[in-house]
Amino acid sequence: MPTTTGMKGGGYYDANSEEQRSASDAFLPWLEEAIAALPAPDSNQQSWNFLDIGSSEGANAIHTMKHLIETVRRQSDLPVWALFDDLPTNDFNQLFLNLFPASTPSLSATNVYTAAIGGSAFGRLVPPQSLHLATTFNAIGFFETRPADRLPHFILPMEPNPHAPREGVEVSVSELIPFQNQAHQDLCHFYAARADELVVGGKLLVQIFGRNETHSTGHGLMDVLSDALLDFVEADMLPRSFYEGFVFPAYYRDIEELIAPIRNKPELAAAYRIEHAESRDVPVPFNTVFASTNDRETWAHSYISFLRAFSEPVLAAALPDDLLKENIVEKLYQRMERLLMDHPQRYEFHFISIATLLTRI
């Protein structure tokens, strides 16, 4: 089963995902290039079919889709299917509110049709050979299924941040192996599903949070979550067994791991050509503001709102019911915000965005 129900709903994710938009916008030129090289729809299709996978509440996905439609309109006036996918537990009400604000279509270009799909990114979502372009931004950084292995001394399948050490927090190389294997298998499932769906010559843009030689997107974010949980353990507000059994179900790949299935798995190597593959340390809006104002309180609040938008559903689902009744989630995020204000250097955050553009061959 999926490892998260989706992002925090009710408009919360839309209001606190400017950082994700910054990461995806960095690769919009690749999409312009991709659309210019797309094969024209055949006589059986008679439309351009674009799919965004992991659209959440839609603000960022619609922003990108508008750009794609504007680009394709420079070369064709054929109808466009704009398709948006996320898990069945996603807040699709908010997605449709964004698609039709005040009952007016936000994708208002002529001959554009919209639809939403409930389904996992790791399985088939549309009929075979029906897509010209598929995109996904950050969604497949989460595991396909909940890992069976445990990490009793950290909450993430990643070596802890060396710049934020805490006694007893550690992960061995051997402990990471099953998570690395699962992350690789998840990507194989994702790429295989898209290979079935794309027309020959179709394009796939994959962008997710990741890591490079010096930073991981998990640094800072997972450090402050881990520290808050451990503070609550030490204060007898959480059992030690909860920390030892909790694994945040995300994996921070490097660029080589992102493209390894295409290079190493014969059926995927035969299905795709790699056009681009790159990692970038993209601008983080709340860091940019902090650098100019030095306002710790505002920075900490924005940082935690960003973290909460994607982490709260995971954390709330993992906590025992009796602790949820004590409003422990709210108290944990308040603790995290206090830690950020008191120790901003410890929780320095970099958004390492890794991406690849693939052509179906």
mmCIF file of C-alpha atoms in Angstrom:
data_model
loop_
_atom_site.group_PDB
_atom_site.id
_atom_site.type_symbol
_atom_site.label_atom_id
_atom_site.label_comp_id
_atom_site.label_asym_id
_atom_site.label_seq_id
_atom_site.Cartn_x
_atom_site.Cartn_y
_atom_site.Cartn_z
ATOM 1 C CA MET A 1 0.000 0.000 0.000
ATOM 2 C CA PRO A 2 1.163 3.618 -0.493
ATOM 3 C CA THR A 3 3.432 5.015 2.209
ATOM 4 C CA THR A 4 1.488 8.284 2.521
ATOM 5 C CA THR A 5 -2.102 9.358 2.001
ATOM 6 C CA GLY A 6 -0.799 12.415 0.152
ATOM 7 C CA MET A 7 -0.023 15.955 1.175
ATOM 8 C CA LYS A 8 -1.717 17.934 3.971
ATOM 9 C CA GLY A 9 -5.021 18.991 2.415
ATOM 10 C CA GLY A 10 -7.540 21.797 2.676
ATOM 11 C CA GLY A 11 -5.311 24.151 0.690
ATOM 12 C CA TYR A 12 -2.398 23.776 3.126
ATOM 13 C CA TYR A 13 -0.029 22.176 0.648
ATOM 14 C CA ASP A 14 -0.816 24.776 -2.026
ATOM 15 C CA ALA A 15 -0.081 27.567 0.452
ATOM 16 C CA ASN A 16 3.248 26.051 1.548
ATOM 17 C CA SER A 17 4.819 24.562 -1.578
ATOM 18 C CA GLU A 18 6.601 27.542 -3.113
ATOM 19 C CA GLU A 19 9.858 25.669 -2.631
ATOM 20 C CA GLN A 20 8.639 22.725 -4.714
ATOM 21 C CA ARG A 21 7.605 25.124 -7.484
ATOM 22 C CA SER A 22 11.076 26.654 -7.469
ATOM 23 C CA ALA A 23 12.558 23.170 -7.889
ATOM 24 C CA SER A 24 10.292 22.246 -10.804
ATOM 25 C CA ASP A 25 10.562 25.622 -12.552
ATOM 26 C CA ALA A 26 14.295 25.077 -12.870
ATOM 27 C CA PHE A 27 13.593 22.416 -15.501
ATOM 28 C CA LEU A 28 10.863 24.156 -17.539
ATOM 29 C CA PRO A 29 13.332 24.839 -20.401
ATOM 30 C CA TRP A 30 13.719 21.076 -20.781
ATOM 31 C CA LEU A 31 9.967 20.786 -21.241
ATOM 32 C CA GLU A 32 9.938 23.469 -23.922
ATOM 33 C CA GLU A 33 12.634 21.517 -25.729
ATOM 34 C CA ALA A 34 10.699 18.284 -25.258
ATOM 35 C CA ILE A 35 7.455 19.658 -26.690
ATOM 36 C CA ALA A 36 9.231 21.005 -29.751
ATOM 37 C CA ALA A 37 10.445 17.460 -30.488
ATOM 38 C CA LEU A 38 7.183 15.592 -29.845
ATOM 39 C CA PRO A 39 5.727 13.453 -32.624
ATOM 40 C CA ALA A 40 2.415 14.799 -33.897
ATOM 41 C CA PRO A 41 -0.681 12.913 -32.698
ATOM 42 C CA ASP A 42 -1.749 10.239 -35.153
ATOM 43 C CA SER A 43 -5.168 10.003 -36.802
ATOM 44 C CA ASN A 44 -6.463 7.702 -34.058
ATOM 45 C CA GLN A 45 -5.651 10.163 -31.252
ATOM 46 C CA GLN A 46 -6.297 13.613 -32.736
ATOM 47 C CA SER A 47 -5.208 15.290 -29.489
ATOM 48 C CA TRP A 48 -2.151 16.052 -27.399
ATOM 49 C CA ASN A 49 -2.237 14.017 -24.191
ATOM 50 C CA PHE A 50 -0.255 15.384 -21.221
ATOM 51 C CA LEU A 51 -0.175 13.758 -17.767
ATOM 52 C CA ASP A 52 1.184 15.136 -14.499
ATOM 53 C CA ILE A 53 1.787 12.471 -11.853
ATOM 54 C CA GLY A 54 1.545 13.464 -8.193
ATOM 55 C CA SER A 55 -0.431 16.675 -8.728
ATOM 56 C CA SER A 56 -1.553 17.030 -5.079
ATOM 57 C CA GLU A 57 -3.925 20.002 -4.640
ATOM 58 C CA GLY A 58 -2.969 21.292 -8.047
ATOM 59 C CA ALA A 59 -1.561 24.801 -7.744
ATOM 60 C CA ASN A 60 1.938 23.844 -8.867
ATOM 61 C CA ALA A 61 0.765 21.215 -11.345
ATOM 62 C CA ILE A 62 -1.641 23.637 -13.024
ATOM 63 C CA HIS A 63 1.100 26.277 -13.156
ATOM 64 C CA THR A 64 3.321 23.858 -15.086
ATOM 65 C CA MET A 65 0.495 22.555 -17.279
ATOM 66 C CA LYS A 66 -0.353 26.109 -18.361
ATOM 67 C CA HIS A 67 3.238 26.519 -19.469
ATOM 68 C CA LEU A 68 3.092 23.255 -21.435
ATOM 69 C CA ILE A 69 -0.132 24.254 -23.170
ATOM 70 C CA GLU A 70 1.218 27.688 -24.072
ATOM 71 C CA THR A 71 4.286 25.984 -25.547
ATOM 72 C CA VAL A 72 2.401 23.397 -27.609
ATOM 73 C CA ARG A 73 0.045 26.087 -28.900
ATOM 74 C CA ARG A 74 3.001 27.673 -30.721
ATOM 75 C CA GLN A 75 3.069 24.696 -33.043
ATOM 76 C CA SER A 76 -0.417 23.165 -33.034
ATOM 77 C CA ASP A 77 -4.081 23.951 -32.384
ATOM 78 C CA LEU A 78 -5.116 20.322 -31.850
ATOM 79 C CA PRO A 79 -7.111 19.590 -28.679
ATOM 80 C CA VAL A 80 -5.131 19.012 -25.463
ATOM 81 C CA TRP A 81 -5.998 16.536 -22.732
ATOM 82 C CA ALA A 82 -4.539 17.884 -19.467
ATOM 83 C CA LEU A 83 -4.528 14.954 -17.030
ATOM 84 C CA PHE A 84 -3.736 15.188 -13.312
ATOM 85 C CA ASP A 85 -2.992 12.154 -11.152
ATOM 86 C CA ASP A 86 -2.546 11.494 -7.457
ATOM 87 C CA LEU A 87 -3.397 8.858 -4.881
ATOM 88 C CA PRO A 88 -7.104 8.159 -4.324
ATOM 89 C CA THR A 89 -6.695 9.669 -0.830
ATOM 90 C CA ASN A 90 -5.536 12.992 -2.302
ATOM 91 C CA ASP A 91 -7.578 16.167 -1.736
ATOM 92 C CA PHE A 92 -9.192 16.159 -5.173
ATOM 93 C CA ASN A 93 -11.790 18.686 -4.009
ATOM 94 C CA GLN A 94 -9.030 21.276 -3.735
ATOM 95 C CA LEU A 95 -7.599 20.190 -7.088
ATOM 96 C CA PHE A 96 -10.940 20.832 -8.806
ATOM 97 C CA LEU A 97 -11.323 24.162 -6.999
ATOM 98 C CA ASN A 98 -7.971 25.133 -8.495
ATOM 99 C CA LEU A 99 -8.949 23.843 -11.926
ATOM 100 C CA PHE A 100 -12.250 25.744 -11.845
ATOM 101 C CA PRO A 101 -11.928 28.798 -9.571
ATOM 102 C CA ALA A 102 -15.292 30.565 -9.366
ATOM 103 C CA SER A 103 -16.542 27.878 -11.810
ATOM 104 C CA THR A 104 -14.249 29.268 -14.528
ATOM 105 C CA PRO A 105 -11.596 26.963 -16.024
ATOM 106 C CA SER A 106 -8.080 27.992 -15.056
ATOM 107 C CA LEU A 107 -6.767 26.184 -18.143
ATOM 108 C CA SER A 108 -8.786 28.475 -20.365
ATOM 109 C CA ALA A 109 -6.961 28.050 -23.680
ATOM 110 C CA THR A 110 -9.161 26.907 -26.540
ATOM 111 C CA ASN A 111 -9.690 23.174 -26.972
ATOM 112 C CA VAL A 112 -8.248 22.118 -23.600
ATOM 113 C CA TYR A 113 -9.914 19.312 -21.643
ATOM 114 C CA THR A 114 -9.088 18.320 -18.069
ATOM 115 C CA ALA A 115 -9.470 15.124 -16.067
ATOM 116 C CA ALA A 116 -8.222 13.762 -12.744
ATOM 117 C CA ILE A 117 -6.983 10.226 -12.121
ATOM 118 C CA GLY A 118 -6.740 8.418 -8.794
ATOM 119 C CA GLY A 119 -3.885 5.942 -8.860
ATOM 120 C CA SER A 120 -0.328 5.141 -7.819
ATOM 121 C CA ALA A 121 2.595 6.570 -9.764
ATOM 122 C CA PHE A 122 4.179 3.114 -9.708
ATOM 123 C CA GLY A 123 1.426 1.496 -11.759
ATOM 124 C CA ARG A 124 -0.346 2.086 -15.064
ATOM 125 C CA LEU A 125 -2.603 5.152 -15.119
ATOM 126 C CA VAL A 126 -3.773 5.511 -18.746
ATOM 127 C CA PRO A 127 -4.188 3.226 -21.800
ATOM 128 C CA PRO A 128 -1.133 1.932 -23.688
ATOM 129 C CA GLN A 129 0.652 4.321 -26.038
ATOM 130 C CA SER A 130 -1.719 7.177 -25.265
ATOM 131 C CA LEU A 131 0.601 9.807 -23.767
ATOM 132 C CA HIS A 132 2.798 12.319 -25.556
ATOM 133 C CA LEU A 133 4.267 13.850 -22.414
ATOM 134 C CA ALA A 134 4.357 12.797 -18.757
ATOM 135 C CA THR A 135 5.804 14.781 -15.878
ATOM 136 C CA THR A 136 6.296 14.126 -12.197
ATOM 137 C CA PHE A 137 7.650 16.510 -9.593
ATOM 138 C CA ASN A 138 8.837 15.108 -6.230
ATOM 139 C CA ALA A 139 6.091 12.463 -5.914
ATOM 140 C CA ILE A 140 8.265 9.392 -6.487
ATOM 141 C CA GLY A 141 10.670 10.384 -3.744
ATOM 142 C CA PHE A 142 8.290 8.452 -1.493
ATOM 143 C CA PHE A 143 8.540 4.672 -1.387
ATOM 144 C CA GLU A 144 5.949 2.628 -3.268
ATOM 145 C CA THR A 145 5.233 0.482 -0.191
ATOM 146 C CA ARG A 146 6.184 0.815 3.445
ATOM 147 C CA PRO A 147 9.664 -0.635 4.019
ATOM 148 C CA ALA A 148 9.716 -3.755 6.181
ATOM 149 C CA ASP A 149 13.184 -3.043 7.563
ATOM 150 C CA ARG A 150 13.805 -0.898 10.630
ATOM 151 C CA LEU A 151 16.315 1.832 11.452
ATOM 152 C CA PRO A 152 16.296 1.926 15.255
ATOM 153 C CA HIS A 153 18.756 4.819 15.536
ATOM 154 C CA PHE A 154 17.395 7.254 12.933
ATOM 155 C CA ILE A 155 14.125 8.019 11.160
ATOM 156 C CA LEU A 156 15.333 8.079 7.561
ATOM 157 C CA PRO A 157 17.126 5.651 5.213
ATOM 158 C CA MET A 158 20.092 7.987 4.837
ATOM 159 C CA GLU A 159 23.285 8.578 6.730
ATOM 160 C CA PRO A 160 22.594 11.307 9.320
ATOM 161 C CA ASN A 161 23.728 14.825 8.573
ATOM 162 C CA PRO A 162 27.370 15.126 9.717
ATOM 163 C CA HIS A 163 26.768 18.830 10.441
ATOM 164 C CA ALA A 164 23.979 18.070 12.930
ATOM 165 C CA PRO A 165 25.271 15.186 15.050
ATOM 166 C CA ARG A 166 23.340 13.870 18.033
ATOM 167 C CA GLU A 167 24.467 11.134 20.375
ATOM 168 C CA GLY A 168 23.016 7.761 19.460
ATOM 169 C CA VAL A 169 21.758 8.845 16.031
ATOM 170 C CA GLU A 170 23.393 6.663 13.392
ATOM 171 C CA VAL A 171 22.764 4.449 10.376
ATOM 172 C CA SER A 172 25.153 1.762 9.168
ATOM 173 C CA VAL A 173 25.955 1.087 5.521
ATOM 174 C CA SER A 174 24.467 -2.404 5.796
ATOM 175 C CA GLU A 175 21.214 -1.022 7.237
ATOM 176 C CA LEU A 176 20.761 1.142 4.142
ATOM 177 C CA ILE A 177 21.057 -1.684 1.604
ATOM 178 C CA PRO A 178 17.433 -2.929 1.690
ATOM 179 C CA PHE A 179 16.148 0.638 1.351
ATOM 180 C CA GLN A 180 18.471 1.317 -1.564
ATOM 181 C CA ASN A 181 17.259 -1.871 -3.231
ATOM 182 C CA GLN A 182 13.630 -0.936 -2.713
ATOM 183 C CA ALA A 183 14.188 2.581 -4.067
ATOM 184 C CA HIS A 184 15.768 1.091 -7.188
ATOM 185 C CA GLN A 185 12.888 -1.356 -7.647
ATOM 186 C CA ASP A 186 10.350 1.441 -7.188
ATOM 187 C CA LEU A 187 11.978 3.399 -10.007
ATOM 188 C CA CYS A 188 11.946 0.321 -12.244
ATOM 189 C CA HIS A 189 8.186 -0.014 -11.674
ATOM 190 C CA PHE A 190 7.647 3.679 -12.404
ATOM 191 C CA TYR A 191 9.703 3.698 -15.610
ATOM 192 C CA ALA A 192 8.109 0.465 -16.854
ATOM 193 C CA ALA A 193 4.594 1.839 -16.356
ATOM 194 C CA ARG A 194 5.410 5.026 -18.247
ATOM 195 C CA ALA A 195 7.076 3.046 -21.052
ATOM 196 C CA ASP A 196 3.753 1.272 -21.620
ATOM 197 C CA GLU A 197 1.820 4.558 -21.653
ATOM 198 C CA LEU A 198 4.021 6.753 -23.845
ATOM 199 C CA VAL A 199 3.897 6.867 -27.636
ATOM 200 C CA VAL A 200 7.158 6.320 -29.494
ATOM 201 C CA GLY A 201 8.939 9.658 -29.350
ATOM 202 C CA GLY A 202 6.996 10.689 -26.245
ATOM 203 C CA LYS A 203 8.786 12.431 -23.387
ATOM 204 C CA LEU A 204 9.047 11.796 -19.649
ATOM 205 C CA LEU A 205 10.364 14.424 -17.227
ATOM 206 C CA VAL A 206 11.179 13.107 -13.756
ATOM 207 C CA GLN A 207 12.168 15.581 -11.035
ATOM 208 C CA ILE A 208 12.509 14.720 -7.350
ATOM 209 C CA PHE A 209 14.223 15.896 -4.194
ATOM 210 C CA GLY A 210 17.617 14.258 -3.828
ATOM 211 C CA ARG A 211 21.241 14.723 -2.856
ATOM 212 C CA ASN A 212 24.595 15.640 -4.340
ATOM 213 C CA GLU A 213 28.191 15.290 -3.178
ATOM 214 C CA THR A 214 27.800 17.826 -0.360
ATOM 215 C CA HIS A 215 24.123 18.201 0.559
ATOM 216 C CA SER A 216 20.897 16.248 0.805
ATOM 217 C CA THR A 217 17.412 17.717 0.731
ATOM 218 C CA GLY A 218 16.815 15.573 3.818
ATOM 219 C CA HIS A 219 19.437 17.452 5.814
ATOM 220 C CA GLY A 220 17.849 20.016 8.084
ATOM 221 C CA LEU A 221 14.322 18.766 7.437
ATOM 222 C CA MET A 222 14.794 15.308 8.886
ATOM 223 C CA ASP A 223 17.277 16.521 11.492
ATOM 224 C CA VAL A 224 14.711 18.812 13.092
ATOM 225 C CA LEU A 225 12.003 16.129 12.931
ATOM 226 C CA SER A 226 14.341 13.551 14.477
ATOM 227 C CA ASP A 227 15.472 15.959 17.201
ATOM 228 C CA ALA A 228 11.899 16.874 18.136
ATOM 229 C CA LEU A 229 10.900 13.206 18.376
ATOM 230 C CA LEU A 230 13.942 12.431 20.528
ATOM 231 C CA ASP A 231 13.222 15.430 22.760
ATOM 232 C CA PHE A 232 9.735 14.022 23.329
ATOM 233 C CA VAL A 233 11.170 10.559 24.031
ATOM 234 C CA GLU A 234 13.531 12.018 26.623
ATOM 235 C CA ALA A 235 10.625 13.940 28.186
ATOM 236 C CA ASP A 236 8.536 10.725 28.355
ATOM 237 C CA MET A 237 5.998 12.204 25.937
ATOM 238 C CA LEU A 238 6.705 9.486 23.357
ATOM 239 C CA PRO A 239 7.816 5.888 23.906
ATOM 240 C CA ARG A 240 11.319 5.007 22.760
ATOM 241 C CA SER A 241 9.770 2.171 20.748
ATOM 242 C CA PHE A 242 7.976 4.706 18.547
ATOM 243 C CA TYR A 243 11.236 6.379 17.503
ATOM 244 C CA GLU A 244 12.917 3.026 16.930
ATOM 245 C CA GLY A 245 10.076 1.781 14.739
ATOM 246 C CA PHE A 246 9.334 4.965 12.784
ATOM 247 C CA VAL A 247 10.865 5.317 9.319
ATOM 248 C CA PHE A 248 9.961 8.339 7.237
ATOM 249 C CA PRO A 249 9.185 6.658 3.883
ATOM 250 C CA ALA A 250 11.220 8.882 1.561
ATOM 251 C CA TYR A 251 14.491 8.193 -0.202
ATOM 252 C CA TYR A 252 16.952 10.893 -1.263
ATOM 253 C CA ARG A 253 18.609 9.611 -4.439
ATOM 254 C CA ASP A 254 21.600 11.035 -6.223
ATOM 255 C CA ILE A 255 21.537 11.586 -9.966
ATOM 256 C CA GLU A 256 23.231 8.257 -10.715
ATOM 257 C CA GLU A 257 20.556 6.366 -8.793
ATOM 258 C CA LEU A 258 17.858 8.224 -10.735
ATOM 259 C CA ILE A 259 19.086 6.985 -14.102
ATOM 260 C CA ALA A 260 20.552 3.627 -13.030
ATOM 261 C CA PRO A 261 17.449 1.625 -14.071
ATOM 262 C CA ILE A 262 17.631 3.075 -17.593
ATOM 263 C CA ARG A 263 21.310 2.238 -17.913
ATOM 264 C CA ASN A 264 21.316 -1.145 -16.218
ATOM 265 C CA LYS A 265 17.960 -2.856 -16.820
ATOM 266 C CA PRO A 266 17.850 -4.163 -20.428
ATOM 267 C CA GLU A 267 14.121 -3.693 -21.021
ATOM 268 C CA LEU A 268 14.277 -0.089 -19.787
ATOM 269 C CA ALA A 269 17.478 0.643 -21.714
ATOM 270 C CA ALA A 270 15.604 -0.517 -24.815
ATOM 271 C CA ALA A 271 12.613 1.684 -23.969
ATOM 272 C CA TYR A 272 14.245 5.050 -23.275
ATOM 273 C CA ARG A 273 16.939 7.425 -24.424
ATOM 274 C CA ILE A 274 18.354 9.775 -21.777
ATOM 275 C CA GLU A 275 18.284 13.357 -23.084
ATOM 276 C CA HIS A 276 19.307 15.155 -19.880
ATOM 277 C CA ALA A 277 20.227 14.206 -16.322
ATOM 278 C CA GLU A 278 21.278 16.790 -13.786
ATOM 279 C CA SER A 279 21.176 17.804 -10.127
ATOM 280 C CA ARG A 280 20.792 21.406 -9.009
ATOM 281 C CA ASP A 281 20.896 23.217 -5.683
ATOM 282 C CA VAL A 282 17.809 25.329 -6.396
ATOM 283 C CA PRO A 283 16.818 28.588 -4.676
ATOM 284 C CA VAL A 284 14.724 28.158 -1.532
ATOM 285 C CA PRO A 285 12.309 31.100 -1.140
ATOM 286 C CA PHE A 286 12.225 31.108 2.669
ATOM 287 C CA ASN A 287 16.041 31.027 2.754
ATOM 288 C CA THR A 288 16.211 33.950 0.318
ATOM 289 C CA VAL A 289 13.924 36.028 2.538
ATOM 290 C CA PHE A 290 15.867 35.051 5.668
ATOM 291 C CA ALA A 291 19.159 36.117 4.092
ATOM 292 C CA SER A 292 17.795 39.608 3.542
ATOM 293 C CA THR A 293 15.850 40.062 6.817
ATOM 294 C CA ASN A 294 17.585 37.799 9.364
ATOM 295 C CA ASP A 295 14.098 37.288 10.836
ATOM 296 C CA ARG A 296 14.413 33.913 12.561
ATOM 297 C CA GLU A 297 10.773 33.682 13.603
ATOM 298 C CA THR A 298 9.407 34.184 10.099
ATOM 299 C CA TRP A 299 12.026 31.864 8.616
ATOM 300 C CA ALA A 300 11.268 29.120 11.146
ATOM 301 C CA HIS A 301 7.522 29.384 10.595
ATOM 302 C CA SER A 302 7.863 29.205 6.802
ATOM 303 C CA TYR A 303 10.342 26.322 7.059
ATOM 304 C CA ILE A 304 8.080 24.290 9.337
ATOM 305 C CA SER A 305 4.984 25.022 7.232
ATOM 306 C CA PHE A 306 6.863 23.660 4.208
ATOM 307 C CA LEU A 307 7.956 20.555 6.143
ATOM 308 C CA ARG A 308 4.522 20.029 7.653
ATOM 309 C CA ALA A 309 2.788 20.120 4.270
ATOM 310 C CA PHE A 310 4.267 16.743 3.269
ATOM 311 C CA SER A 311 5.322 15.179 6.585
ATOM 312 C CA GLU A 312 2.245 15.556 8.801
ATOM 313 C CA PRO A 313 0.124 12.889 7.057
ATOM 314 C CA VAL A 314 2.957 10.375 7.497
ATOM 315 C CA LEU A 315 3.617 11.298 11.106
ATOM 316 C CA ALA A 316 -0.056 11.368 12.105
ATOM 317 C CA ALA A 317 -0.686 7.961 10.529
ATOM 318 C CA ALA A 318 2.230 6.438 12.466
ATOM 319 C CA LEU A 319 1.338 7.759 15.918
ATOM 320 C CA PRO A 320 -0.813 5.653 18.267
ATOM 321 C CA ASP A 321 -4.406 6.853 18.604
ATOM 322 C CA ASP A 322 -4.051 7.684 22.285
ATOM 323 C CA LEU A 323 -1.203 10.097 21.515
ATOM 324 C CA LEU A 324 -3.144 11.770 18.708
ATOM 325 C CA LYS A 325 -5.877 12.576 21.195
ATOM 326 C CA GLU A 326 -3.322 14.534 23.225
ATOM 327 C CA ASN A 327 -2.673 16.812 20.226
ATOM 328 C CA ILE A 328 0.871 15.478 20.066
ATOM 329 C CA VAL A 329 1.227 16.366 16.375
ATOM 330 C CA GLU A 330 0.658 20.058 17.036
ATOM 331 C CA LYS A 331 3.088 19.976 19.957
ATOM 332 C CA LEU A 332 5.761 18.272 17.844
ATOM 333 C CA TYR A 333 5.623 20.923 15.110
ATOM 334 C CA GLN A 334 5.708 23.660 17.738
ATOM 335 C CA ARG A 335 8.856 22.032 19.128
ATOM 336 C CA MET A 336 10.405 21.875 15.668
ATOM 337 C CA GLU A 337 9.721 25.558 15.081
ATOM 338 C CA ARG A 338 11.357 26.418 18.410
ATOM 339 C CA LEU A 339 14.421 24.333 17.530
ATOM 340 C CA LEU A 340 14.788 26.195 14.237
ATOM 341 C CA MET A 341 14.602 29.580 15.915
ATOM 342 C CA ASP A 342 17.184 28.585 18.517
ATOM 343 C CA HIS A 343 19.625 26.772 16.190
ATOM 344 C CA PRO A 344 19.251 27.941 12.580
ATOM 345 C CA GLN A 345 22.766 26.848 11.607
ATOM 346 C CA ARG A 346 22.116 23.280 12.758
ATOM 347 C CA TYR A 347 19.141 22.944 10.422
ATOM 348 C CA GLU A 348 20.519 24.594 7.298
ATOM 349 C CA PHE A 349 18.414 23.517 4.331
ATOM 350 C CA HIS A 350 19.325 22.986 0.682
ATOM 351 C CA PHE A 351 16.827 21.814 -1.932
ATOM 352 C CA ILE A 352 18.822 19.456 -4.125
ATOM 353 C CA SER A 353 16.618 18.874 -7.153
ATOM 354 C CA ILE A 354 17.576 15.973 -9.411
ATOM 355 C CA ALA A 355 15.945 15.421 -12.796
ATOM 356 C CA THR A 356 16.105 13.515 -16.024
ATOM 357 C CA LEU A 357 14.363 13.962 -19.382
ATOM 358 C CA LEU A 358 13.733 10.716 -21.254
ATOM 359 C CA THR A 359 12.492 9.924 -24.776
ATOM 360 C CA ARG A 360 10.470 6.778 -25.471
ATOM 361 C CA ILE A 361 12.172 4.859 -28.269
#
